[in-house]
């Protein structure tokens, strides 16, 4: 027997919306199930359709928010997309700002099973890291990690594996530049990350990003868990590979075997990320993840939202939740930096969405940003971090970053995120060691097509099977389970060793 889909062909997300969203492909002439409207064109799933007549210049409203203006007259039932929807510039100011009450932490006995570190941090994984300060030491780091994983002694000692953290920069950089500061913060953040039990940092010796200076400047001189050296001083490639292996094994053998033990949820820090968004992202996976983030915050944990260009046009929703004016000013300062940065590089902040986003139904950066901000839930905005800046204030934080997923997640992990939650409507196949990554599908079709890469199907919301809150609770429970050792889909496929991508800003000389 064929099941009948009882979900209306088009849904209105907010009572004031003048566009609806197609829950599935809608053929021309089909009644839309909203206000006796009929489709005037074939409309793809996830795309918008006019529910009221729109004159040129009228505001187009979705989620109860303005996503742009009609660039021409639009009839009821017409497809609303890039051909008839224009960007609307919006200036945000702090006039009349009022602090948002800090979200309270509830008493809870919920725990996860984590690795307790001597400095009081708790990890969700028990990796050993081999980090390169410069591209010249990347091969040594990779080969040493491969040899250690193949020999198996680290696994026998209770470690999840040896992870090479390598990149293509570290030299020919202005040491006073923002890009150099970002690189230092990222490497230091990974070196102190609680998901690494031990770390070896390898330099070449003559590069701009000097390993000894990095270690001293970042306060990483803990010989019990960290070692470092330069290839030029050791005597070349083979000697350096052997040196890296020896240092890893010396540290691994000299400490008691780490075992998972219960830890309060306030030790969890979750990165909130999206990639390959579509018209369902702001309806299903993003608000569901936002609800899960609120649950993490209420248990005393932290959630980090990022991708500054992808909150542009929706930053007022975050400013309204800032706990004080200083936090609000920090956010506006990052927006101003991005406006200047894009201008001097001959670009603009509203050049998003990407082609894939548009194919999925997103038309303007305002629409995309409103959906992206939904990942941040409704908790108070307790702090705004610069890229890869260590998280200091528990709760909901925003971290400045580009909208490029690997760069953004790299910064979130460097800031302290121990689990990554990644919503996607078009599909994604990445992972982010040392943090496990959960993939949340926005629609059932993509979930079924790429099921081995997905952890949860948030498309069940649009299918009418669960509410946003119920899916958020399921995400929360899955976060706790994965933090306690359950493998995520990307981990089971071996992803995570190639997505370390520091943000490169500034001239290379």
Coordinates of C-alpha atoms in Angstrom, one line a residue:
X1 CA 0.0 0.0 0.0
X2 CA 1.4 3.4 -0.9
X3 CA 1.5 5.9 2.0
X4 CA -0.1 9.3 1.5
X5 CA 1.9 12.3 2.5
X6 CA -0.5 14.4 4.6
X7 CA 1.9 17.4 4.9
X8 CA 0.6 20.4 2.9
X9 CA 2.5 21.1 -0.3
X10 CA 3.5 24.5 1.0
X11 CA 3.7 25.7 4.6
X12 CA 3.7 29.2 6.1
X13 CA 6.3 29.4 8.9
X14 CA 4.9 32.5 10.6
X15 CA 1.5 34.1 10.6
X16 CA 2.9 37.3 9.1
X17 CA 4.9 35.6 6.3
X18 CA 3.9 36.5 2.7
X19 CA 5.8 33.6 1.3
X20 CA 5.6 29.9 2.0
X21 CA 8.0 27.0 1.6
X22 CA 7.4 24.0 -0.6
X23 CA 7.6 20.8 1.4
X24 CA 8.1 18.8 -1.8
X25 CA 8.2 19.4 -5.5
X26 CA 5.0 21.3 -6.5
X27 CA 3.7 21.0 -10.1
X28 CA 2.1 24.0 -11.8
X29 CA -1.6 24.2 -11.0
X30 CA -1.5 22.3 -7.8
X31 CA -3.5 23.9 -4.8
X32 CA -0.9 24.8 -2.2
X33 CA -3.0 24.1 0.9
X34 CA -2.6 27.8 2.1
X35 CA -5.3 30.4 1.6
X36 CA -6.6 28.6 -1.6
X37 CA -3.4 29.5 -3.5
X38 CA -2.5 27.7 -6.6
X39 CA 1.1 27.2 -8.0
X40 CA 1.7 29.3 -11.1
X41 CA 4.9 27.4 -11.9
X42 CA 6.7 24.2 -11.1
X43 CA 8.3 24.8 -7.7
X44 CA 11.2 22.8 -6.4
X45 CA 11.2 21.4 -2.8
X46 CA 12.5 23.9 -0.3
X47 CA 11.8 26.9 -2.5
X48 CA 9.5 29.8 -1.8
X49 CA 6.1 30.7 -3.2
X50 CA 4.2 34.0 -2.9
X51 CA 1.1 33.7 -0.6
X52 CA 0.0 37.3 -1.1
X53 CA 0.4 39.7 -4.1
X54 CA 3.7 41.6 -3.8
X55 CA 4.4 44.9 -5.5
X56 CA 7.9 45.9 -6.6
X57 CA 9.8 47.2 -3.6
X58 CA 7.6 45.3 -1.0
X59 CA 9.3 43.5 1.8
X60 CA 9.3 39.7 1.5
X61 CA 8.8 38.1 4.8
X62 CA 9.8 34.6 5.9
X63 CA 10.3 33.3 9.5
X64 CA 8.4 36.5 10.5
X65 CA 11.5 38.5 9.3
X66 CA 12.4 40.5 6.2
X67 CA 14.6 38.4 3.8
X68 CA 14.6 41.0 1.0
X69 CA 12.5 43.1 -1.3
X70 CA 10.5 42.2 -4.4
X71 CA 12.5 43.3 -7.5
X72 CA 9.3 43.3 -9.6
X73 CA 5.5 42.7 -9.1
X74 CA 4.9 39.1 -7.9
X75 CA 1.5 37.3 -8.2
X76 CA 0.1 34.9 -5.6
X77 CA 1.4 31.4 -6.4
X78 CA 4.5 32.6 -8.1
X79 CA 8.0 31.1 -7.4
X80 CA 9.9 33.6 -5.3
X81 CA 13.7 33.4 -5.8
X82 CA 16.7 35.2 -7.1
X83 CA 14.9 36.3 -10.3
X84 CA 12.4 38.4 -8.4
X85 CA 13.9 38.9 -4.9
X86 CA 16.6 41.5 -4.2
X87 CA 18.9 42.0 -1.2
X88 CA 17.9 44.6 1.4
X89 CA 20.7 46.4 3.2
X90 CA 20.1 46.8 7.0
X91 CA 22.0 49.0 9.4
X92 CA 22.2 47.8 13.0
X93 CA 22.7 50.2 15.9
X94 CA 22.7 49.9 19.7
X95 CA 20.3 52.8 20.3
X96 CA 17.9 51.7 23.1
X97 CA 20.0 48.6 23.9
X98 CA 18.8 46.6 26.9
X99 CA 20.8 43.7 28.5
X100 CA 19.3 40.3 28.0
X101 CA 19.0 38.2 31.3
X102 CA 21.7 35.6 31.5
X103 CA 20.3 32.1 30.9
X104 CA 20.2 30.3 34.3
X105 CA 21.9 26.9 34.8
X106 CA 19.6 24.3 36.2
X107 CA 20.6 21.8 38.8
X108 CA 21.1 18.5 37.0
X109 CA 22.8 15.2 37.7
X110 CA 23.2 14.4 34.0
X111 CA 26.7 13.3 33.1
X112 CA 28.7 12.1 30.2
X113 CA 31.6 9.6 30.2
X114 CA 34.8 11.6 29.5
X115 CA 38.5 11.7 29.9
X116 CA 39.6 13.8 32.9
X117 CA 42.7 15.8 32.4
X118 CA 45.1 17.0 35.1
X119 CA 44.2 20.6 34.5
X120 CA 40.5 20.0 35.2
X121 CA 39.4 19.8 31.6
X122 CA 37.4 16.8 30.3
X123 CA 37.8 15.4 26.8
X124 CA 35.3 13.4 24.7
X125 CA 38.1 11.6 22.9
X126 CA 41.6 10.3 23.9
X127 CA 43.8 11.1 21.0
X128 CA 47.5 11.9 20.7
X129 CA 48.3 14.9 18.4
X130 CA 51.4 15.5 16.2
X131 CA 51.2 19.2 15.2
X132 CA 53.3 21.0 12.5
X133 CA 54.1 24.6 12.9
X134 CA 54.8 25.0 9.2
X135 CA 54.0 23.2 5.9
X136 CA 57.7 22.0 5.8
X137 CA 57.2 19.8 8.8
X138 CA 53.8 18.4 7.7
X139 CA 55.2 15.3 6.0
X140 CA 57.2 14.3 9.1
X141 CA 54.1 14.7 11.2
X142 CA 51.9 12.6 8.9
X143 CA 54.4 9.8 8.5
X144 CA 55.1 9.6 12.2
X145 CA 51.4 9.4 12.9
X146 CA 50.8 6.7 10.3
X147 CA 53.7 4.6 11.7
X148 CA 52.4 4.9 15.3
X149 CA 48.9 4.0 14.2
X150 CA 50.1 1.0 12.2
X151 CA 52.3 -0.3 15.0
X152 CA 49.3 -0.3 17.4
X153 CA 51.1 0.3 20.7
X154 CA 49.2 3.6 21.3
X155 CA 45.9 1.8 20.8
X156 CA 47.0 -1.0 23.2
X157 CA 47.7 1.7 25.8
X158 CA 44.1 3.0 25.5
X159 CA 44.4 5.9 23.0
X160 CA 42.0 6.5 20.2
X161 CA 44.8 7.1 17.7
X162 CA 47.5 9.5 16.7
X163 CA 46.3 12.5 14.7
X164 CA 48.5 14.6 12.4
X165 CA 47.5 18.2 12.5
X166 CA 49.1 19.8 9.4
X167 CA 48.6 22.8 7.2
X168 CA 50.1 24.7 4.3
X169 CA 51.3 27.9 6.0
X170 CA 53.6 29.0 8.8
X171 CA 56.3 30.9 6.9
X172 CA 56.7 34.1 4.8
X173 CA 54.2 35.8 7.1
X174 CA 54.2 39.1 8.9
X175 CA 54.5 38.3 12.6
X176 CA 52.5 41.4 13.4
X177 CA 49.6 40.5 11.2
X178 CA 46.1 39.1 12.1
X179 CA 46.8 36.0 10.0
X180 CA 49.9 35.2 12.1
X181 CA 48.0 35.7 15.3
X182 CA 45.2 33.4 14.1
X183 CA 47.7 30.7 13.3
X184 CA 49.4 30.9 16.7
X185 CA 46.0 30.8 18.4
X186 CA 44.8 27.8 16.4
X187 CA 47.9 25.7 17.0
X188 CA 48.0 26.7 20.7
X189 CA 44.3 25.8 21.0
X190 CA 44.7 22.4 19.5
X191 CA 47.9 21.8 21.6
X192 CA 45.9 22.4 24.8
X193 CA 42.7 20.7 23.6
X194 CA 41.2 18.2 26.2
X195 CA 40.7 15.6 23.4
X196 CA 44.5 15.3 23.1
X197 CA 46.1 13.5 26.0
X198 CA 49.6 14.2 24.6
X199 CA 50.9 16.5 21.9
X200 CA 54.2 16.7 19.9
X201 CA 54.8 19.9 18.0
X202 CA 57.3 19.8 15.1
X203 CA 58.9 22.7 13.4
X204 CA 61.5 22.9 10.6
X205 CA 63.7 25.5 12.3
X206 CA 64.0 28.5 10.0
X207 CA 60.3 29.3 9.6
X208 CA 58.4 32.5 10.7
X209 CA 56.2 30.5 13.1
X210 CA 59.0 29.4 15.5
X211 CA 58.0 26.4 17.7
X212 CA 59.9 27.4 20.8
X213 CA 58.4 31.0 20.7
X214 CA 54.9 29.5 20.1
X215 CA 55.2 27.2 23.1
X216 CA 56.5 29.9 25.5
X217 CA 54.1 32.6 24.3
X218 CA 51.1 30.3 24.6
X219 CA 52.1 28.8 28.0
X220 CA 52.3 25.3 26.7
X221 CA 55.4 24.2 28.6
X222 CA 53.9 21.1 30.2
X223 CA 56.6 18.4 29.7
X224 CA 54.3 15.7 31.0
X225 CA 51.9 16.1 28.0
X226 CA 53.8 18.1 25.4
X227 CA 57.1 17.9 23.6
X228 CA 58.5 19.8 20.6
X229 CA 61.6 20.0 18.3
X230 CA 62.9 21.3 15.0
X231 CA 63.8 19.0 12.1
X232 CA 66.9 21.0 11.3
X233 CA 68.3 20.4 14.8
X234 CA 67.5 16.6 14.8
X235 CA 69.2 15.8 11.6
X236 CA 66.6 15.5 8.8
X237 CA 63.5 13.5 7.9
X238 CA 64.1 10.0 9.1
X239 CA 65.7 11.1 12.3
X240 CA 62.7 13.5 12.9
X241 CA 60.1 10.8 12.2
X242 CA 61.9 8.5 14.7
X243 CA 62.2 11.4 17.2
X244 CA 58.4 12.1 17.0
X245 CA 57.6 8.4 17.5
X246 CA 59.9 8.1 20.5
X247 CA 58.5 11.2 22.2
X248 CA 54.9 10.1 21.7
X249 CA 55.6 6.6 23.1
X250 CA 57.7 8.0 26.0
X251 CA 54.7 10.2 27.1
X252 CA 52.1 7.5 26.4
X253 CA 54.1 4.8 28.3
X254 CA 54.9 7.0 31.3
X255 CA 51.3 7.7 32.4
X256 CA 48.5 5.6 33.8
X257 CA 46.0 4.4 31.3
X258 CA 43.1 6.9 30.9
X259 CA 39.6 5.5 31.4
X260 CA 36.3 7.3 30.8
X261 CA 34.7 8.5 34.0
X262 CA 31.4 10.4 34.7
X263 CA 31.7 14.2 34.2
X264 CA 29.0 16.9 34.6
X265 CA 27.7 18.3 31.4
X266 CA 29.2 21.7 32.1
X267 CA 32.4 20.2 30.8
X268 CA 30.9 19.9 27.3
X269 CA 31.5 22.6 24.6
X270 CA 29.6 22.1 21.3
X271 CA 30.4 23.8 18.0
X272 CA 27.3 24.8 16.0
X273 CA 28.0 24.6 12.3
X274 CA 26.2 24.3 9.0
X275 CA 27.3 23.6 5.4
X276 CA 25.5 23.0 2.2
X277 CA 22.3 24.7 3.5
X278 CA 19.0 24.5 1.7
X279 CA 15.5 25.9 2.1
X280 CA 14.8 23.5 4.9
X281 CA 17.8 24.4 7.1
X282 CA 16.1 27.2 8.9
X283 CA 13.0 25.1 9.4
X284 CA 14.2 21.8 10.6
X285 CA 17.9 21.0 11.5
X286 CA 19.0 24.5 12.5
X287 CA 16.2 25.3 15.0
X288 CA 16.3 21.7 16.3
X289 CA 20.1 22.1 16.9
X290 CA 19.3 25.5 18.5
X291 CA 17.0 23.7 21.0
X292 CA 19.7 21.1 21.7
X293 CA 22.2 24.0 22.3
X294 CA 19.8 25.6 24.8
X295 CA 19.6 22.3 26.7
X296 CA 23.5 22.1 26.8
X297 CA 23.6 25.7 28.1
X298 CA 20.9 25.0 30.7
X299 CA 23.1 22.1 32.0
X300 CA 26.0 24.5 32.4
X301 CA 27.8 23.6 29.1
X302 CA 28.8 25.9 26.2
X303 CA 27.7 26.3 22.6
X304 CA 29.8 28.2 20.0
X305 CA 28.1 29.7 17.0
X306 CA 30.3 31.1 14.2
X307 CA 30.6 32.2 10.6
X308 CA 30.2 36.0 10.8
X309 CA 29.2 36.5 7.1
X310 CA 26.4 34.1 7.7
X311 CA 24.8 36.0 10.5
X312 CA 24.9 39.2 8.4
X313 CA 21.4 40.7 8.2
X314 CA 20.3 38.7 11.3
X315 CA 22.8 40.1 13.8
X316 CA 20.0 42.0 15.4
X317 CA 18.6 38.7 16.7
X318 CA 21.9 38.0 18.5
X319 CA 22.3 41.6 19.7
X320 CA 18.9 41.3 21.4
X321 CA 20.3 38.4 23.5
X322 CA 23.6 40.1 24.5
X323 CA 24.0 40.1 28.3
X324 CA 25.6 43.5 28.3
X325 CA 26.5 46.4 26.0
X326 CA 30.2 45.3 25.8
X327 CA 29.2 41.9 24.3
X328 CA 26.9 43.7 21.9
X329 CA 29.7 46.1 20.9
X330 CA 32.1 43.2 20.3
X331 CA 29.6 41.6 17.9
X332 CA 29.1 44.9 16.0
X333 CA 32.9 45.4 15.8
X334 CA 33.2 42.0 14.1
X335 CA 30.5 42.9 11.6
X336 CA 32.3 46.2 10.9
X337 CA 35.6 44.4 10.4
X338 CA 34.0 42.1 7.8
X339 CA 32.4 45.0 5.9
X340 CA 35.8 46.7 5.7
X341 CA 37.6 43.4 4.8
X342 CA 35.2 42.5 2.0
X343 CA 35.3 46.1 0.6
X344 CA 39.1 46.2 0.4
X345 CA 39.1 42.8 -1.3
X346 CA 36.6 43.9 -3.9
X347 CA 33.7 41.8 -2.5
X348 CA 30.7 42.3 -0.4
X349 CA 29.0 40.5 2.5
X350 CA 25.9 39.8 0.5
X351 CA 27.7 37.7 -2.2
X352 CA 26.3 34.6 -0.4
X353 CA 24.4 32.3 -0.7
X354 CA 26.5 29.8 -2.8
X355 CA 25.2 28.1 -5.9
X356 CA 24.3 25.0 -3.9
X357 CA 22.4 27.1 -1.4
X358 CA 20.4 28.8 -4.2
X359 CA 19.6 25.4 -5.8
X360 CA 18.2 24.4 -2.4
X361 CA 15.9 27.4 -2.2
X362 CA 17.9 30.1 -0.5
X363 CA 17.8 33.5 -2.3
X364 CA 19.5 36.1 -0.2
X365 CA 22.1 36.3 2.6
X366 CA 19.3 37.7 4.9
X367 CA 17.3 34.5 4.4
X368 CA 20.3 32.3 4.8
X369 CA 21.5 34.2 7.9
X370 CA 18.1 34.0 9.6
X371 CA 18.2 30.3 9.2
X372 CA 21.8 30.0 10.3
X373 CA 21.2 32.0 13.5
X374 CA 18.5 29.5 14.5
X375 CA 21.4 27.1 15.4
X376 CA 22.1 29.4 18.3
X377 CA 18.8 28.7 20.0
X378 CA 17.4 31.3 22.4
X379 CA 19.9 31.4 25.2
X380 CA 21.6 34.6 26.3
X381 CA 24.7 35.7 24.3
X382 CA 27.4 35.6 27.0
X383 CA 30.5 36.5 25.0
X384 CA 31.9 37.2 21.5
X385 CA 35.2 35.6 20.7
X386 CA 37.8 36.5 18.1
X387 CA 38.8 33.7 15.8
X388 CA 40.2 30.7 17.8
X389 CA 40.2 32.8 21.0
X390 CA 39.9 30.5 24.1
X391 CA 36.4 30.3 25.5
X392 CA 36.3 32.0 28.8
X393 CA 32.6 32.5 29.7
X394 CA 30.4 29.3 29.8
X395 CA 27.1 29.3 27.9
X396 CA 26.2 30.5 24.5
X397 CA 29.1 32.3 22.7
X398 CA 29.7 33.6 19.2
X399 CA 33.1 33.2 17.5
X400 CA 34.2 35.3 14.6
X401 CA 35.1 33.3 11.5
X402 CA 34.6 33.1 7.7
X403 CA 31.7 31.2 6.3
X404 CA 34.0 28.5 5.0
X405 CA 33.2 25.4 7.1
X406 CA 36.7 23.9 7.6
X407 CA 38.2 27.3 8.6
X408 CA 35.3 28.0 11.0
X409 CA 35.3 24.6 12.7
X410 CA 39.1 24.7 13.1
X411 CA 38.6 28.0 15.0
X412 CA 35.8 26.5 17.1
X413 CA 37.8 23.5 18.1
X414 CA 40.8 25.7 18.9
X415 CA 38.4 27.8 21.2
X416 CA 37.6 24.6 23.1
X417 CA 34.7 22.8 21.3
X418 CA 34.8 19.1 22.2
X419 CA 31.9 18.0 19.9
X420 CA 30.8 19.4 16.6
X421 CA 27.2 19.5 15.3
X422 CA 27.0 20.1 11.6
X423 CA 23.6 20.7 9.8
X424 CA 23.4 20.1 6.1
X425 CA 20.7 20.1 3.4
X426 CA 22.8 19.3 0.4
X427 CA 25.1 16.8 2.1
X428 CA 28.5 16.8 3.7
X429 CA 31.4 14.3 4.0
X430 CA 33.8 15.9 6.5
X431 CA 35.0 15.2 10.0
X432 CA 37.1 17.3 12.4
X433 CA 39.5 15.4 14.6
X434 CA 40.1 15.6 17.5
X435 CA 36.4 16.5 18.0
X436 CA 33.7 14.0 16.9
X437 CA 31.3 15.5 14.4
X438 CA 27.5 14.8 14.2
X439 CA 25.8 15.4 10.8
X440 CA 22.2 16.5 10.9
X441 CA 20.2 16.2 7.7
X442 CA 17.6 18.9 7.0
X443 CA 15.5 16.8 4.7
X444 CA 14.5 13.2 4.3
X445 CA 15.5 12.8 0.7
X446 CA 19.1 13.8 1.3
X447 CA 19.2 11.7 4.5
X448 CA 18.1 8.6 2.6
X449 CA 20.5 9.3 -0.3
X450 CA 23.5 9.9 2.1
X451 CA 22.4 7.9 5.1
X452 CA 25.9 6.4 5.9
X453 CA 27.2 10.0 6.3
X454 CA 24.3 11.3 8.4
X455 CA 23.7 10.8 12.2
X456 CA 20.1 12.1 12.4
X457 CA 17.3 13.0 10.0
X458 CA 15.8 16.3 11.0
X459 CA 13.7 16.1 7.8
X460 CA 11.2 14.2 10.1
X461 CA 10.1 17.6 11.2
X462 CA 8.9 18.7 7.8
X463 CA 7.4 15.2 7.3
X464 CA 5.2 15.9 10.3
X465 CA 6.6 13.0 12.4
X466 CA 8.2 15.0 15.2
X467 CA 8.3 18.6 16.5
X468 CA 11.4 20.9 16.5
X469 CA 11.6 20.4 20.3
X470 CA 11.4 16.6 20.1
X471 CA 14.2 16.5 17.5
X472 CA 16.2 19.0 19.6
X473 CA 16.0 16.6 22.5
X474 CA 17.1 13.7 20.3
X475 CA 20.1 15.7 19.1
X476 CA 20.9 16.6 22.8
X477 CA 20.8 12.9 23.7
X478 CA 23.0 12.0 20.7
X479 CA 25.5 14.7 21.7
X480 CA 25.8 13.1 25.2
X481 CA 26.1 9.6 23.7
X482 CA 28.8 10.6 21.2
X483 CA 30.7 12.6 23.9
X484 CA 30.6 9.4 26.0
X485 CA 32.3 7.3 23.2
X486 CA 29.7 6.4 20.6
X487 CA 31.1 6.8 17.1
X488 CA 29.6 9.4 14.9
X489 CA 29.0 8.6 11.2
X490 CA 32.0 10.6 10.1
X491 CA 34.2 8.8 12.6
X492 CA 33.0 5.4 11.5
X493 CA 34.0 6.4 7.9
X494 CA 37.5 7.5 9.0
X495 CA 37.0 11.3 8.4
X496 CA 38.8 14.0 10.4
X497 CA 42.5 14.1 9.5
X498 CA 42.3 16.5 6.6
X499 CA 40.1 19.3 7.8
X500 CA 42.5 21.4 9.8
X501 CA 42.4 24.7 7.9
X502 CA 43.5 27.8 9.8
X503 CA 42.2 31.1 8.6
X504 CA 44.9 32.8 6.4
X505 CA 44.5 36.6 6.4
X506 CA 47.1 39.0 5.1
X507 CA 50.0 39.0 2.6
X508 CA 52.4 36.1 2.0
X509 CA 55.9 37.5 1.3

